[in-house]
CSV table of N, CA and C and ligand atoms in Angstrom, one decimal:
chain,number,residue,atom,x,y,z
A,1,MET,N,91.7,113.1,97.6
A,1,MET,CA,92.4,111.8,97.3
A,1,MET,C,91.7,110.7,97.9
A,2,LYS,N,91.3,109.7,97.2
A,2,LYS,CA,90.5,108.5,97.7
A,2,LYS,C,91.5,107.6,98.5
A,3,GLN,N,91.1,107.2,99.7
A,3,GLN,CA,91.9,106.3,100.5
A,3,GLN,C,91.2,104.9,100.4
A,4,ILE,N,92.0,103.9,100.8
A,4,ILE,CA,91.5,102.5,100.8
A,4,ILE,C,90.1,102.4,101.5
A,5,LEU,N,90.0,102.9,102.7
A,5,LEU,CA,88.8,102.7,103.5
A,5,LEU,C,87.6,103.4,102.9
A,6,ASP,N,87.8,104.4,102.1
A,6,ASP,CA,86.7,105.2,101.5
A,6,ASP,C,85.7,104.3,100.7
A,7,ARG,N,86.2,103.2,100.2
A,7,ARG,CA,85.4,102.3,99.3
A,7,ARG,C,84.5,101.4,100.1
A,8,TYR,N,84.6,101.4,101.4
A,8,TYR,CA,83.8,100.4,102.2
A,8,TYR,C,82.9,101.0,103.2
A,9,THR,N,81.9,100.3,103.6
A,9,THR,CA,80.9,100.8,104.6
A,9,THR,C,81.6,100.8,106.0
A,10,LYS,N,81.0,101.5,106.9
A,10,LYS,CA,81.5,101.6,108.3
A,10,LYS,C,81.6,100.2,108.9
A,11,GLU,N,80.5,99.4,108.6
A,11,GLU,CA,80.4,98.1,109.2
A,11,GLU,C,81.5,97.2,108.6
A,12,GLN,N,81.8,97.3,107.3
A,12,GLN,CA,82.8,96.5,106.7
A,12,GLN,C,84.2,96.8,107.3
A,13,VAL,N,84.4,98.1,107.5
A,13,VAL,CA,85.7,98.6,108.1
A,13,VAL,C,85.9,98.1,109.5
A,14,LYS,N,84.7,98.1,110.3
A,14,LYS,CA,84.8,97.7,111.6
A,14,LYS,C,85.1,96.2,111.7
A,15,LYS,N,84.5,95.4,110.9
A,15,LYS,CA,84.8,94.0,110.8
A,15,LYS,C,86.2,93.7,110.5
A,16,ALA,N,86.7,94.5,109.5
A,16,ALA,CA,88.1,94.3,109.0
A,16,ALA,C,89.1,94.7,110.1
A,17,SER,N,88.7,95.6,111.0
A,17,SER,CA,89.6,96.1,112.0
A,17,SER,C,89.8,95.0,113.1
A,18,GLN,N,89.0,94.0,113.2
A,18,GLN,CA,89.0,93.0,114.2
A,18,GLN,C,89.7,91.7,113.7
A,19,VAL,N,90.2,91.7,112.4
A,19,VAL,CA,90.7,90.5,111.8
A,19,VAL,C,92.1,90.2,112.2
A,20,ASN,N,92.4,89.0,112.6
A,20,ASN,CA,93.7,88.5,112.9
A,20,ASN,C,94.1,87.3,112.0
A,21,ALA,N,93.2,86.9,111.1
A,21,ALA,CA,93.5,85.8,110.2
A,21,ALA,C,92.6,85.9,109.0
A,22,ILE,N,93.3,85.6,107.8
A,22,ILE,CA,92.5,85.6,106.6
A,22,ILE,C,92.7,84.2,106.0
A,23,PHE,N,91.6,83.5,105.9
A,23,PHE,CA,91.5,82.2,105.3
A,23,PHE,C,90.8,82.3,103.9
A,24,PHE,N,91.2,81.5,102.9
A,24,PHE,CA,90.6,81.7,101.6
A,24,PHE,C,90.6,80.4,100.8
A,25,ASP,N,89.6,80.3,99.9
A,25,ASP,CA,89.5,79.3,98.9
A,25,ASP,C,90.5,79.6,97.8
A,26,VAL,N,90.8,78.7,97.0
A,26,VAL,CA,91.8,79.0,95.9
A,26,VAL,C,91.2,79.2,94.6
A,27,ASP,N,90.5,78.1,94.0
A,27,ASP,CA,89.9,78.3,92.7
A,27,ASP,C,88.8,79.3,92.7
A,28,GLY,N,88.9,80.3,91.9
A,28,GLY,CA,87.8,81.3,91.8
A,28,GLY,C,88.1,82.5,92.8
A,29,VAL,N,89.2,82.3,93.6
A,29,VAL,CA,89.6,83.4,94.5
A,29,VAL,C,91.0,83.9,94.1
A,30,LEU,N,92.0,83.0,94.4
A,30,LEU,CA,93.3,83.3,93.9
A,30,LEU,C,93.4,83.1,92.4
A,31,THR,N,92.6,82.3,91.8
A,31,THR,CA,92.5,82.2,90.4
A,31,THR,C,91.2,82.6,89.8
A,32,ASP,N,91.1,82.7,88.5
A,32,ASP,CA,89.8,83.1,87.9
A,32,ASP,C,88.9,81.8,87.8
A,33,GLY,N,89.3,80.7,88.3
A,33,GLY,CA,88.5,79.5,88.3
A,33,GLY,C,88.9,78.6,87.1
A,34,LYS,N,89.6,79.1,86.2
A,34,LYS,CA,90.0,78.2,85.0
A,34,LYS,C,91.0,77.1,85.5
A,35,ILE,N,90.8,75.9,84.9
A,35,ILE,CA,91.8,74.9,85.1
A,35,ILE,C,92.2,74.4,83.7
A,36,ILE,N,93.5,74.5,83.4
A,36,ILE,CA,94.0,74.1,82.1
A,36,ILE,C,94.8,72.8,82.3
A,37,TYR,N,94.6,71.8,81.4
A,37,TYR,CA,95.4,70.6,81.5
A,37,TYR,C,96.4,70.6,80.3
A,38,ASP,N,97.7,70.2,80.7
A,38,ASP,CA,98.7,70.1,79.6
A,38,ASP,C,98.6,68.6,79.1
A,39,ASP,N,99.4,68.3,78.1
A,39,ASP,CA,99.3,67.0,77.4
A,39,ASP,C,99.5,65.8,78.4
A,40,SER,N,100.2,66.1,79.4
A,40,SER,CA,100.4,64.9,80.4
A,40,SER,C,99.3,64.9,81.4
A,41,GLY,N,98.3,65.8,81.3
A,41,GLY,CA,97.2,65.8,82.3
A,41,GLY,C,97.4,66.6,83.5
A,42,ARG,N,98.6,67.3,83.5
A,42,ARG,CA,98.9,68.1,84.7
A,42,ARG,C,98.1,69.5,84.7
A,43,GLU,N,97.7,69.9,85.8
A,43,GLU,CA,96.9,71.1,85.9
A,43,GLU,C,97.8,72.4,85.8
A,44,ILE,N,97.3,73.3,85.0
A,44,ILE,CA,98.0,74.6,85.0
A,44,ILE,C,97.0,75.7,85.5
A,45,LYS,N,97.5,76.5,86.4
A,45,LYS,CA,96.7,77.6,86.9
A,45,LYS,C,97.4,78.9,86.9
A,46,GLU,N,96.7,80.0,86.9
A,46,GLU,CA,97.3,81.3,86.8
A,46,GLU,C,97.1,82.1,88.1
A,47,PHE,N,98.1,82.5,88.7
A,47,PHE,CA,98.0,83.3,89.9
A,47,PHE,C,98.4,84.7,89.7
A,48,ASN,N,98.0,85.6,90.6
A,48,ASN,CA,98.3,87.0,90.5
A,48,ASN,C,99.3,87.5,91.4
A,49,VAL,N,100.3,88.2,90.9
A,49,VAL,CA,101.4,88.7,91.7
A,49,VAL,C,101.0,89.7,92.8
A,50,LYS,N,99.9,90.3,92.5
A,50,LYS,CA,99.3,91.3,93.5
A,50,LYS,C,99.0,90.6,94.8
A,51,ASP,N,98.4,89.4,94.7
A,51,ASP,CA,98.1,88.7,95.9
A,51,ASP,C,99.4,88.2,96.7
A,52,GLY,N,100.4,87.8,95.9
A,52,GLY,CA,101.6,87.3,96.5
A,52,GLY,C,102.3,88.4,97.3
A,53,LEU,N,102.4,89.6,96.7
A,53,LEU,CA,103.2,90.6,97.3
A,53,LEU,C,102.7,91.1,98.7
A,54,ILE,N,101.4,91.0,98.9
A,54,ILE,CA,100.9,91.6,100.2
A,54,ILE,C,101.1,90.6,101.3
A,55,ILE,N,101.3,89.3,101.0
A,55,ILE,CA,101.4,88.3,102.1
A,55,ILE,C,102.5,88.6,103.1
A,56,SER,N,103.6,89.1,102.6
A,56,SER,CA,104.7,89.4,103.5
A,56,SER,C,104.3,90.5,104.5
A,57,TYR,N,103.5,91.5,104.0
A,57,TYR,CA,103.0,92.6,104.8
A,57,TYR,C,102.0,92.0,105.9
A,58,LEU,N,101.2,91.1,105.5
A,58,LEU,CA,100.2,90.5,106.4
A,58,LEU,C,101.0,89.7,107.5
A,59,LYS,N,102.0,89.0,107.1
A,59,LYS,CA,102.7,88.2,108.1
A,59,LYS,C,103.5,89.1,109.0
A,60,LYS,N,104.1,90.2,108.5
A,60,LYS,CA,104.8,91.2,109.4
A,60,LYS,C,103.8,91.7,110.4
A,61,ALA,N,102.5,91.9,110.0
A,61,ALA,CA,101.5,92.4,110.9
A,61,ALA,C,101.0,91.3,111.8
A,62,GLY,N,101.5,90.1,111.7
A,62,GLY,CA,101.1,89.0,112.6
A,62,GLY,C,99.7,88.4,112.2
A,63,ILE,N,99.3,88.6,111.0
A,63,ILE,CA,98.0,88.1,110.5
A,63,ILE,C,98.3,86.7,109.9
A,64,ILE,N,97.5,85.7,110.4
A,64,ILE,CA,97.6,84.3,109.9
A,64,ILE,C,96.9,84.2,108.6
A,65,VAL,N,97.6,83.6,107.6
A,65,VAL,CA,97.1,83.5,106.2
A,65,VAL,C,97.2,82.1,105.7
A,66,GLY,N,96.0,81.6,105.2
A,66,GLY,CA,96.1,80.2,104.7
A,66,GLY,C,94.9,79.8,103.8
A,67,ALA,N,95.2,78.8,103.0
A,67,ALA,CA,94.2,78.3,102.0
A,67,ALA,C,93.5,77.1,102.5
A,68,ILE,N,92.2,77.0,102.2
A,68,ILE,CA,91.4,75.8,102.4
A,68,ILE,C,90.7,75.6,101.0
A,69,SER,N,91.2,74.5,100.3
A,69,SER,CA,90.8,74.3,98.9
A,69,SER,C,90.0,72.9,98.8
A,70,GLY,N,89.0,72.9,98.0
A,70,GLY,CA,88.3,71.6,97.8
A,70,GLY,C,89.0,70.7,96.9
A,71,ARG,N,89.9,71.3,96.1
A,71,ARG,CA,90.6,70.5,95.1
A,71,ARG,C,92.0,70.3,95.5
A,72,GLU,N,92.8,69.5,94.8
A,72,GLU,CA,94.2,69.3,95.1
A,72,GLU,C,95.0,69.4,93.8
A,73,SER,N,96.1,70.2,93.8
A,73,SER,CA,96.9,70.2,92.6
A,73,SER,C,98.3,70.6,92.9
A,74,GLU,N,99.3,70.2,92.1
A,74,GLU,CA,100.7,70.5,92.3
A,74,GLU,C,100.9,72.0,92.2
A,75,ALA,N,100.1,72.6,91.3
A,75,ALA,CA,100.3,74.1,91.1
A,75,ALA,C,100.0,74.8,92.3
A,76,VAL,N,98.9,74.4,93.0
A,76,VAL,CA,98.5,75.1,94.3
A,76,VAL,C,99.5,74.8,95.4
A,77,SER,N,100.0,73.6,95.5
A,77,SER,CA,101.1,73.3,96.5
A,77,SER,C,102.3,74.2,96.2
A,78,LYS,N,102.7,74.4,95.0
A,78,LYS,CA,103.9,75.2,94.7
A,78,LYS,C,103.6,76.6,95.0
A,79,ARG,N,102.4,77.1,94.6
A,79,ARG,CA,102.1,78.5,94.9
A,79,ARG,C,102.1,78.8,96.4
A,80,CYS,N,101.4,77.9,97.1
A,80,CYS,CA,101.3,78.0,98.6
A,80,CYS,C,102.7,78.1,99.3
A,81,ALA,N,103.6,77.2,98.8
A,81,ALA,CA,104.9,77.1,99.4
A,81,ALA,C,105.7,78.4,99.1
A,82,GLU,N,105.5,78.9,97.8
A,82,GLU,CA,106.2,80.1,97.4
A,82,GLU,C,105.7,81.3,98.2
A,83,LEU,N,104.4,81.3,98.6
A,83,LEU,CA,103.9,82.5,99.3
A,83,LEU,C,104.1,82.4,100.8
A,84,ASN,N,104.7,81.2,101.2
A,84,ASN,CA,105.0,81.0,102.6
A,84,ASN,C,103.7,81.2,103.5
A,85,LEU,N,102.6,80.5,103.1
A,85,LEU,CA,101.4,80.6,103.8
A,85,LEU,C,101.5,79.8,105.2
A,86,ASP,N,100.7,80.2,106.1
A,86,ASP,CA,100.8,79.4,107.4
A,86,ASP,C,100.2,78.0,107.2
A,87,PHE,N,99.3,77.8,106.3
A,87,PHE,CA,98.9,76.5,106.0
A,87,PHE,C,98.2,76.5,104.6
A,88,CYS,N,98.2,75.3,104.0
A,88,CYS,CA,97.5,75.1,102.7
A,88,CYS,C,96.8,73.7,102.7
A,89,HIS,N,95.6,73.7,103.1
A,89,HIS,CA,94.8,72.5,103.1
A,89,HIS,C,94.1,72.3,101.8
A,90,GLN,N,94.4,71.1,101.2
A,90,GLN,CA,93.7,70.8,99.9
A,90,GLN,C,92.9,69.6,100.0
A,91,ALA,N,92.1,69.3,99.0
A,91,ALA,CA,91.2,68.2,98.9
A,91,ALA,C,90.3,68.1,100.1
A,92,ILE,N,89.8,69.3,100.5
A,92,ILE,CA,88.9,69.4,101.7
A,92,ILE,C,87.5,69.3,101.3
A,93,LEU,N,86.8,68.3,101.8
A,93,LEU,CA,85.4,68.1,101.5
A,93,LEU,C,84.5,68.9,102.5
A,94,ASP,N,84.9,68.9,103.7
A,94,ASP,CA,84.1,69.6,104.7
A,94,ASP,C,85.0,70.8,105.2
A,95,LYS,N,84.8,71.9,104.5
A,95,LYS,CA,85.7,73.1,104.8
A,95,LYS,C,85.3,73.7,106.1
A,96,GLY,N,84.0,73.6,106.5
A,96,GLY,CA,83.5,74.2,107.8
A,96,GLY,C,84.2,73.6,109.0
A,97,SER,N,84.4,72.3,109.0
A,97,SER,CA,85.0,71.6,110.2
A,97,SER,C,86.5,71.9,110.2
A,98,VAL,N,87.1,72.0,109.0
A,98,VAL,CA,88.6,72.3,108.9
A,98,VAL,C,88.8,73.7,109.5
A,99,CYS,N,87.9,74.6,109.1
A,99,CYS,CA,88.0,76.0,109.6
A,99,CYS,C,87.9,76.1,111.1
A,100,GLU,N,86.9,75.3,111.6
A,100,GLU,CA,86.7,75.2,113.0
A,100,GLU,C,88.0,74.7,113.8
A,101,LYS,N,88.6,73.7,113.2
A,101,LYS,CA,89.8,73.1,113.8
A,101,LYS,C,91.0,74.2,113.8
A,102,LEU,N,91.0,74.9,112.7
A,102,LEU,CA,92.1,75.9,112.6
A,102,LEU,C,91.9,77.0,113.6
A,103,MET,N,90.6,77.4,113.8
A,103,MET,CA,90.3,78.4,114.8
A,103,MET,C,90.7,78.0,116.2
A,104,THR,N,90.5,76.7,116.5
A,104,THR,CA,90.9,76.2,117.8
A,104,THR,C,92.4,76.2,117.9
A,105,HIS,N,93.0,75.7,116.8
A,105,HIS,CA,94.5,75.6,116.8
A,105,HIS,C,95.2,76.9,117.1
A,106,TYR,N,94.7,77.9,116.3
A,106,TYR,CA,95.3,79.3,116.4
A,106,TYR,C,94.6,80.2,117.5
A,107,LYS,N,93.7,79.6,118.3
A,107,LYS,CA,93.0,80.3,119.3
A,107,LYS,C,92.3,81.6,118.8
A,108,LEU,N,91.5,81.4,117.8
A,108,LEU,CA,90.9,82.6,117.2
A,108,LEU,C,89.4,82.6,117.5
A,109,LYS,N,88.9,83.7,117.8
A,109,LYS,CA,87.4,83.9,117.9
A,109,LYS,C,86.9,84.1,116.5
A,110,SER,N,85.6,83.9,116.3
A,110,SER,CA,85.0,84.0,115.0
A,110,SER,C,85.2,85.4,114.4
A,111,LYS,N,85.1,86.5,115.2
A,111,LYS,CA,85.2,87.8,114.7
A,111,LYS,C,86.6,88.1,114.3
A,112,GLN,N,87.6,87.3,114.7
A,112,GLN,CA,89.0,87.5,114.3
A,112,GLN,C,89.3,86.9,112.9
A,113,VAL,N,88.4,86.2,112.3
A,113,VAL,CA,88.7,85.5,111.1
A,113,VAL,C,87.8,86.0,109.9
A,114,ALA,N,88.5,86.3,108.8
A,114,ALA,CA,87.9,86.6,107.6
A,114,ALA,C,88.0,85.4,106.6
A,115,PHE,N,87.0,85.1,105.9
A,115,PHE,CA,87.1,84.0,104.9
A,115,PHE,C,86.6,84.5,103.6
A,116,ILE,N,87.4,84.2,102.5
A,116,ILE,CA,87.0,84.5,101.1
A,116,ILE,C,86.7,83.2,100.4
A,117,GLY,N,85.4,83.2,99.9
A,117,GLY,CA,85.0,82.0,99.1
A,117,GLY,C,84.1,82.4,97.9
A,118,ASP,N,84.0,81.5,96.9
A,118,ASP,CA,83.3,81.9,95.7
A,118,ASP,C,82.1,81.0,95.4
A,119,ASP,N,82.0,79.9,96.1
A,119,ASP,CA,81.0,78.9,95.7
A,119,ASP,C,80.3,78.2,96.8
A,120,ILE,N,79.3,77.3,96.5
A,120,ILE,CA,78.5,76.7,97.6
A,120,ILE,C,79.3,75.9,98.6
A,121,ASN,N,80.4,75.4,98.2
A,121,ASN,CA,81.1,74.6,99.2
A,121,ASN,C,81.8,75.5,100.2
A,122,ASP,N,81.8,76.8,100.0
A,122,ASP,CA,82.3,77.7,101.0
A,122,ASP,C,81.3,78.2,102.0
A,123,LEU,N,80.0,77.9,101.7
A,123,LEU,CA,78.9,78.4,102.6
A,123,LEU,C,79.1,77.9,104.1
A,124,PRO,N,79.5,76.6,104.3
A,124,PRO,CA,79.7,76.2,105.7
A,124,PRO,C,80.8,77.0,106.5
A,125,VAL,N,81.8,77.5,105.7
A,125,VAL,CA,82.8,78.2,106.4
A,125,VAL,C,82.3,79.6,106.8
A,126,PHE,N,81.4,80.2,105.9
A,126,PHE,CA,80.8,81.5,106.2
A,126,PHE,C,80.0,81.5,107.6
A,127,LYS,N,79.5,80.3,107.9
A,127,LYS,CA,78.8,80.2,109.2
A,127,LYS,C,79.7,80.2,110.4
A,128,LYS,N,81.0,80.0,110.2
A,128,LYS,CA,81.9,79.9,111.3
A,128,LYS,C,82.7,81.2,111.6
A,129,VAL,N,82.8,82.1,110.6
A,129,VAL,CA,83.7,83.2,110.8
A,129,VAL,C,82.9,84.5,110.9
A,130,GLY,N,83.6,85.6,111.4
A,130,GLY,CA,82.9,86.8,111.6
A,130,GLY,C,82.9,87.8,110.4
A,131,PHE,N,83.8,87.6,109.5
A,131,PHE,CA,83.9,88.5,108.3
A,131,PHE,C,83.9,87.6,107.0
A,132,THR,N,82.7,87.6,106.3
A,132,THR,CA,82.5,86.8,105.2
A,132,THR,C,82.7,87.6,103.9
A,133,ILE,N,83.4,87.0,102.9
A,133,ILE,CA,83.7,87.8,101.7
A,133,ILE,C,83.7,86.9,100.5
A,134,CYS,N,83.2,87.5,99.4
A,134,CYS,CA,83.2,86.8,98.1
A,134,CYS,C,83.7,87.7,97.0
A,135,PRO,N,84.4,87.2,96.0
A,135,PRO,CA,84.8,88.0,94.8
A,135,PRO,C,83.6,88.5,94.1
A,136,ALA,N,83.8,89.6,93.3
A,136,ALA,CA,82.8,90.2,92.5
A,136,ALA,C,82.1,89.2,91.6
A,137,ASP,N,82.8,88.2,91.1
A,137,ASP,CA,82.2,87.3,90.1
A,137,ASP,C,81.9,85.9,90.8
A,138,ALA,N,81.7,85.9,92.1
A,138,ALA,CA,81.2,84.7,92.8
A,138,ALA,C,79.8,84.4,92.3
A,139,MET,N,79.4,83.1,92.6
A,139,MET,CA,78.0,82.8,92.3
A,139,MET,C,77.1,83.8,92.9
A,140,PHE,N,76.0,84.3,92.1
A,140,PHE,CA,75.3,85.4,92.5
A,140,PHE,C,74.6,85.2,93.9
A,141,TYR,N,74.2,84.0,94.2
A,141,TYR,CA,73.5,83.8,95.5
A,141,TYR,C,74.4,83.9,96.7
A,142,LEU,N,75.7,84.0,96.5
A,142,LEU,CA,76.6,84.3,97.6
A,142,LEU,C,76.6,85.8,98.0
A,143,HIS,N,76.3,86.6,97.0
A,143,HIS,CA,76.4,88.0,97.1
A,143,HIS,C,75.6,88.6,98.3
A,144,ASN,N,74.4,88.1,98.5
A,144,ASN,CA,73.6,88.6,99.7
A,144,ASN,C,73.8,87.7,100.9
A,145,ARG,N,74.8,86.9,100.9
A,145,ARG,CA,75.1,86.1,102.1
A,145,ARG,C,76.4,86.4,102.7
A,146,VAL,N,77.1,87.4,102.2
A,146,VAL,CA,78.4,87.8,102.7
A,146,VAL,C,78.4,89.3,103.2
A,147,ASP,N,79.4,89.6,104.0
A,147,ASP,CA,79.5,91.0,104.5
A,147,ASP,C,80.2,91.9,103.5
A,148,LEU,N,80.9,91.3,102.6
A,148,LEU,CA,81.6,92.1,101.6
A,148,LEU,C,81.7,91.3,100.3
A,149,VAL,N,81.3,92.0,99.2
A,149,VAL,CA,81.6,91.5,97.8
A,149,VAL,C,82.7,92.4,97.3
A,150,THR,N,83.8,91.8,97.0
A,150,THR,CA,85.0,92.6,96.7
A,150,THR,C,84.7,93.3,95.3
A,151,PHE,N,85.4,94.4,95.1
A,151,PHE,CA,85.3,95.1,93.8
A,151,PHE,C,86.1,94.3,92.7
A,152,THR,N,87.0,93.4,93.2
A,152,THR,CA,87.9,92.6,92.3
A,152,THR,C,87.3,91.3,92.0
A,153,LYS,N,87.5,90.8,90.8
A,153,LYS,CA,87.1,89.5,90.4
A,153,LYS,C,88.2,88.4,90.8
A,154,GLY,N,87.7,87.2,90.8
A,154,GLY,CA,88.7,86.1,91.1
A,154,GLY,C,89.9,86.1,90.2
A,155,GLY,N,91.1,85.9,90.8
A,155,GLY,CA,92.3,85.8,90.0
A,155,GLY,C,92.9,87.2,89.7
A,156,LYS,N,92.2,88.3,90.0
A,156,LYS,CA,92.6,89.6,89.7
A,156,LYS,C,93.1,90.4,90.9
A,157,GLY,N,93.3,89.7,92.0
A,157,GLY,CA,93.8,90.4,93.2
A,157,GLY,C,92.8,90.5,94.3
A,158,VAL,N,91.9,89.5,94.5
A,158,VAL,CA,90.9,89.5,95.5
A,158,VAL,C,91.5,89.5,96.9
A,159,LEU,N,92.5,88.6,97.1
A,159,LEU,CA,93.2,88.6,98.4
A,159,LEU,C,93.9,89.9,98.7
A,160,ARG,N,94.5,90.5,97.6
A,160,ARG,CA,95.1,91.8,97.8
A,160,ARG,C,94.1,92.9,98.3
A,161,GLU,N,93.0,92.9,97.7
A,161,GLU,CA,91.9,93.9,98.1
A,161,GLU,C,91.6,93.7,99.6
A,162,VAL,N,91.4,92.4,100.0
A,162,VAL,CA,91.0,92.1,101.3
A,162,VAL,C,92.1,92.5,102.3
A,163,ALA,N,93.3,92.1,101.9
A,163,ALA,CA,94.5,92.4,102.7
A,163,ALA,C,94.7,93.9,102.9
A,164,ASP,N,94.6,94.6,101.8
A,164,ASP,CA,94.7,96.1,101.9
A,164,ASP,C,93.7,96.7,102.9
A,165,LEU,N,92.4,96.2,102.8
A,165,LEU,CA,91.3,96.6,103.6
A,165,LEU,C,91.7,96.3,105.1
A,166,VAL,N,92.1,95.1,105.4
A,166,VAL,CA,92.4,94.7,106.8
A,166,VAL,C,93.6,95.5,107.3
A,167,LEU,N,94.6,95.6,106.5
A,167,LEU,CA,95.8,96.4,107.0
A,167,LEU,C,95.5,97.9,107.2
A,168,ALA,N,94.7,98.4,106.3
A,168,ALA,CA,94.3,99.8,106.5
A,168,ALA,C,93.4,100.0,107.7
A,169,ALA,N,92.4,99.1,107.8
A,169,ALA,CA,91.5,99.2,109.0
A,169,ALA,C,92.2,99.1,110.3
A,170,ARG,N,93.3,98.3,110.3
A,170,ARG,CA,94.0,98.1,111.5
A,170,ARG,C,95.1,99.2,111.7
A,171,GLY,N,95.2,100.1,110.8
A,171,GLY,CA,96.1,101.2,110.9
A,171,GLY,C,97.6,100.9,110.4
A,172,TRP,N,97.8,99.8,109.8
A,172,TRP,CA,99.1,99.4,109.3
A,172,TRP,C,99.4,99.8,107.9
A,173,LEU,N,98.4,100.2,107.2
A,173,LEU,CA,98.6,100.7,105.8
A,173,LEU,C,97.9,102.0,105.7
A,174,LYS,N,98.7,103.1,105.5
A,174,LYS,CA,98.1,104.4,105.4
A,174,LYS,C,98.0,104.9,104.0
A,175,LEU,N,97.1,104.3,103.2
A,175,LEU,CA,97.0,104.7,101.8
A,175,LEU,C,95.5,104.9,101.5
B,1,MG,MG1,86.2,78.1,94.6
């Protein structure tokens, strides 16, 4: 029977076992990157229930969870509130410095932080954290710059895959 950790390298499991916080981009990570506009110009986005469900498990395990997004939309604010994230920072131009401030605020060392991003504006964050991750369908040049390319594509449960890995590596999920 295949277990969660069997899918990953020893190095990836080791990095996951040190994680106390998971920060992530929204468009292309929690969503597939599509932005739909309705007639009034309001943005419509599609989120995956698989990502939402695991957040309560992460929080129970004491893991800090939050979004750092370059864009801003009501749909994201609503989803972040619904998921009870520790923070949801939107319209962030310099994600690297926001990440650094968050690490100081929560007293996190770089090895304790995982970040999931899918595009070039996420590269500055990758320089700050110990466990760098991109979805399977991220821009190709991110693939060889991260510690883990998830099996999952953006919007299909990328956060869920990472959360499962972290919870399993820390011994809180035995599947
Ligand atoms: Mg993105």
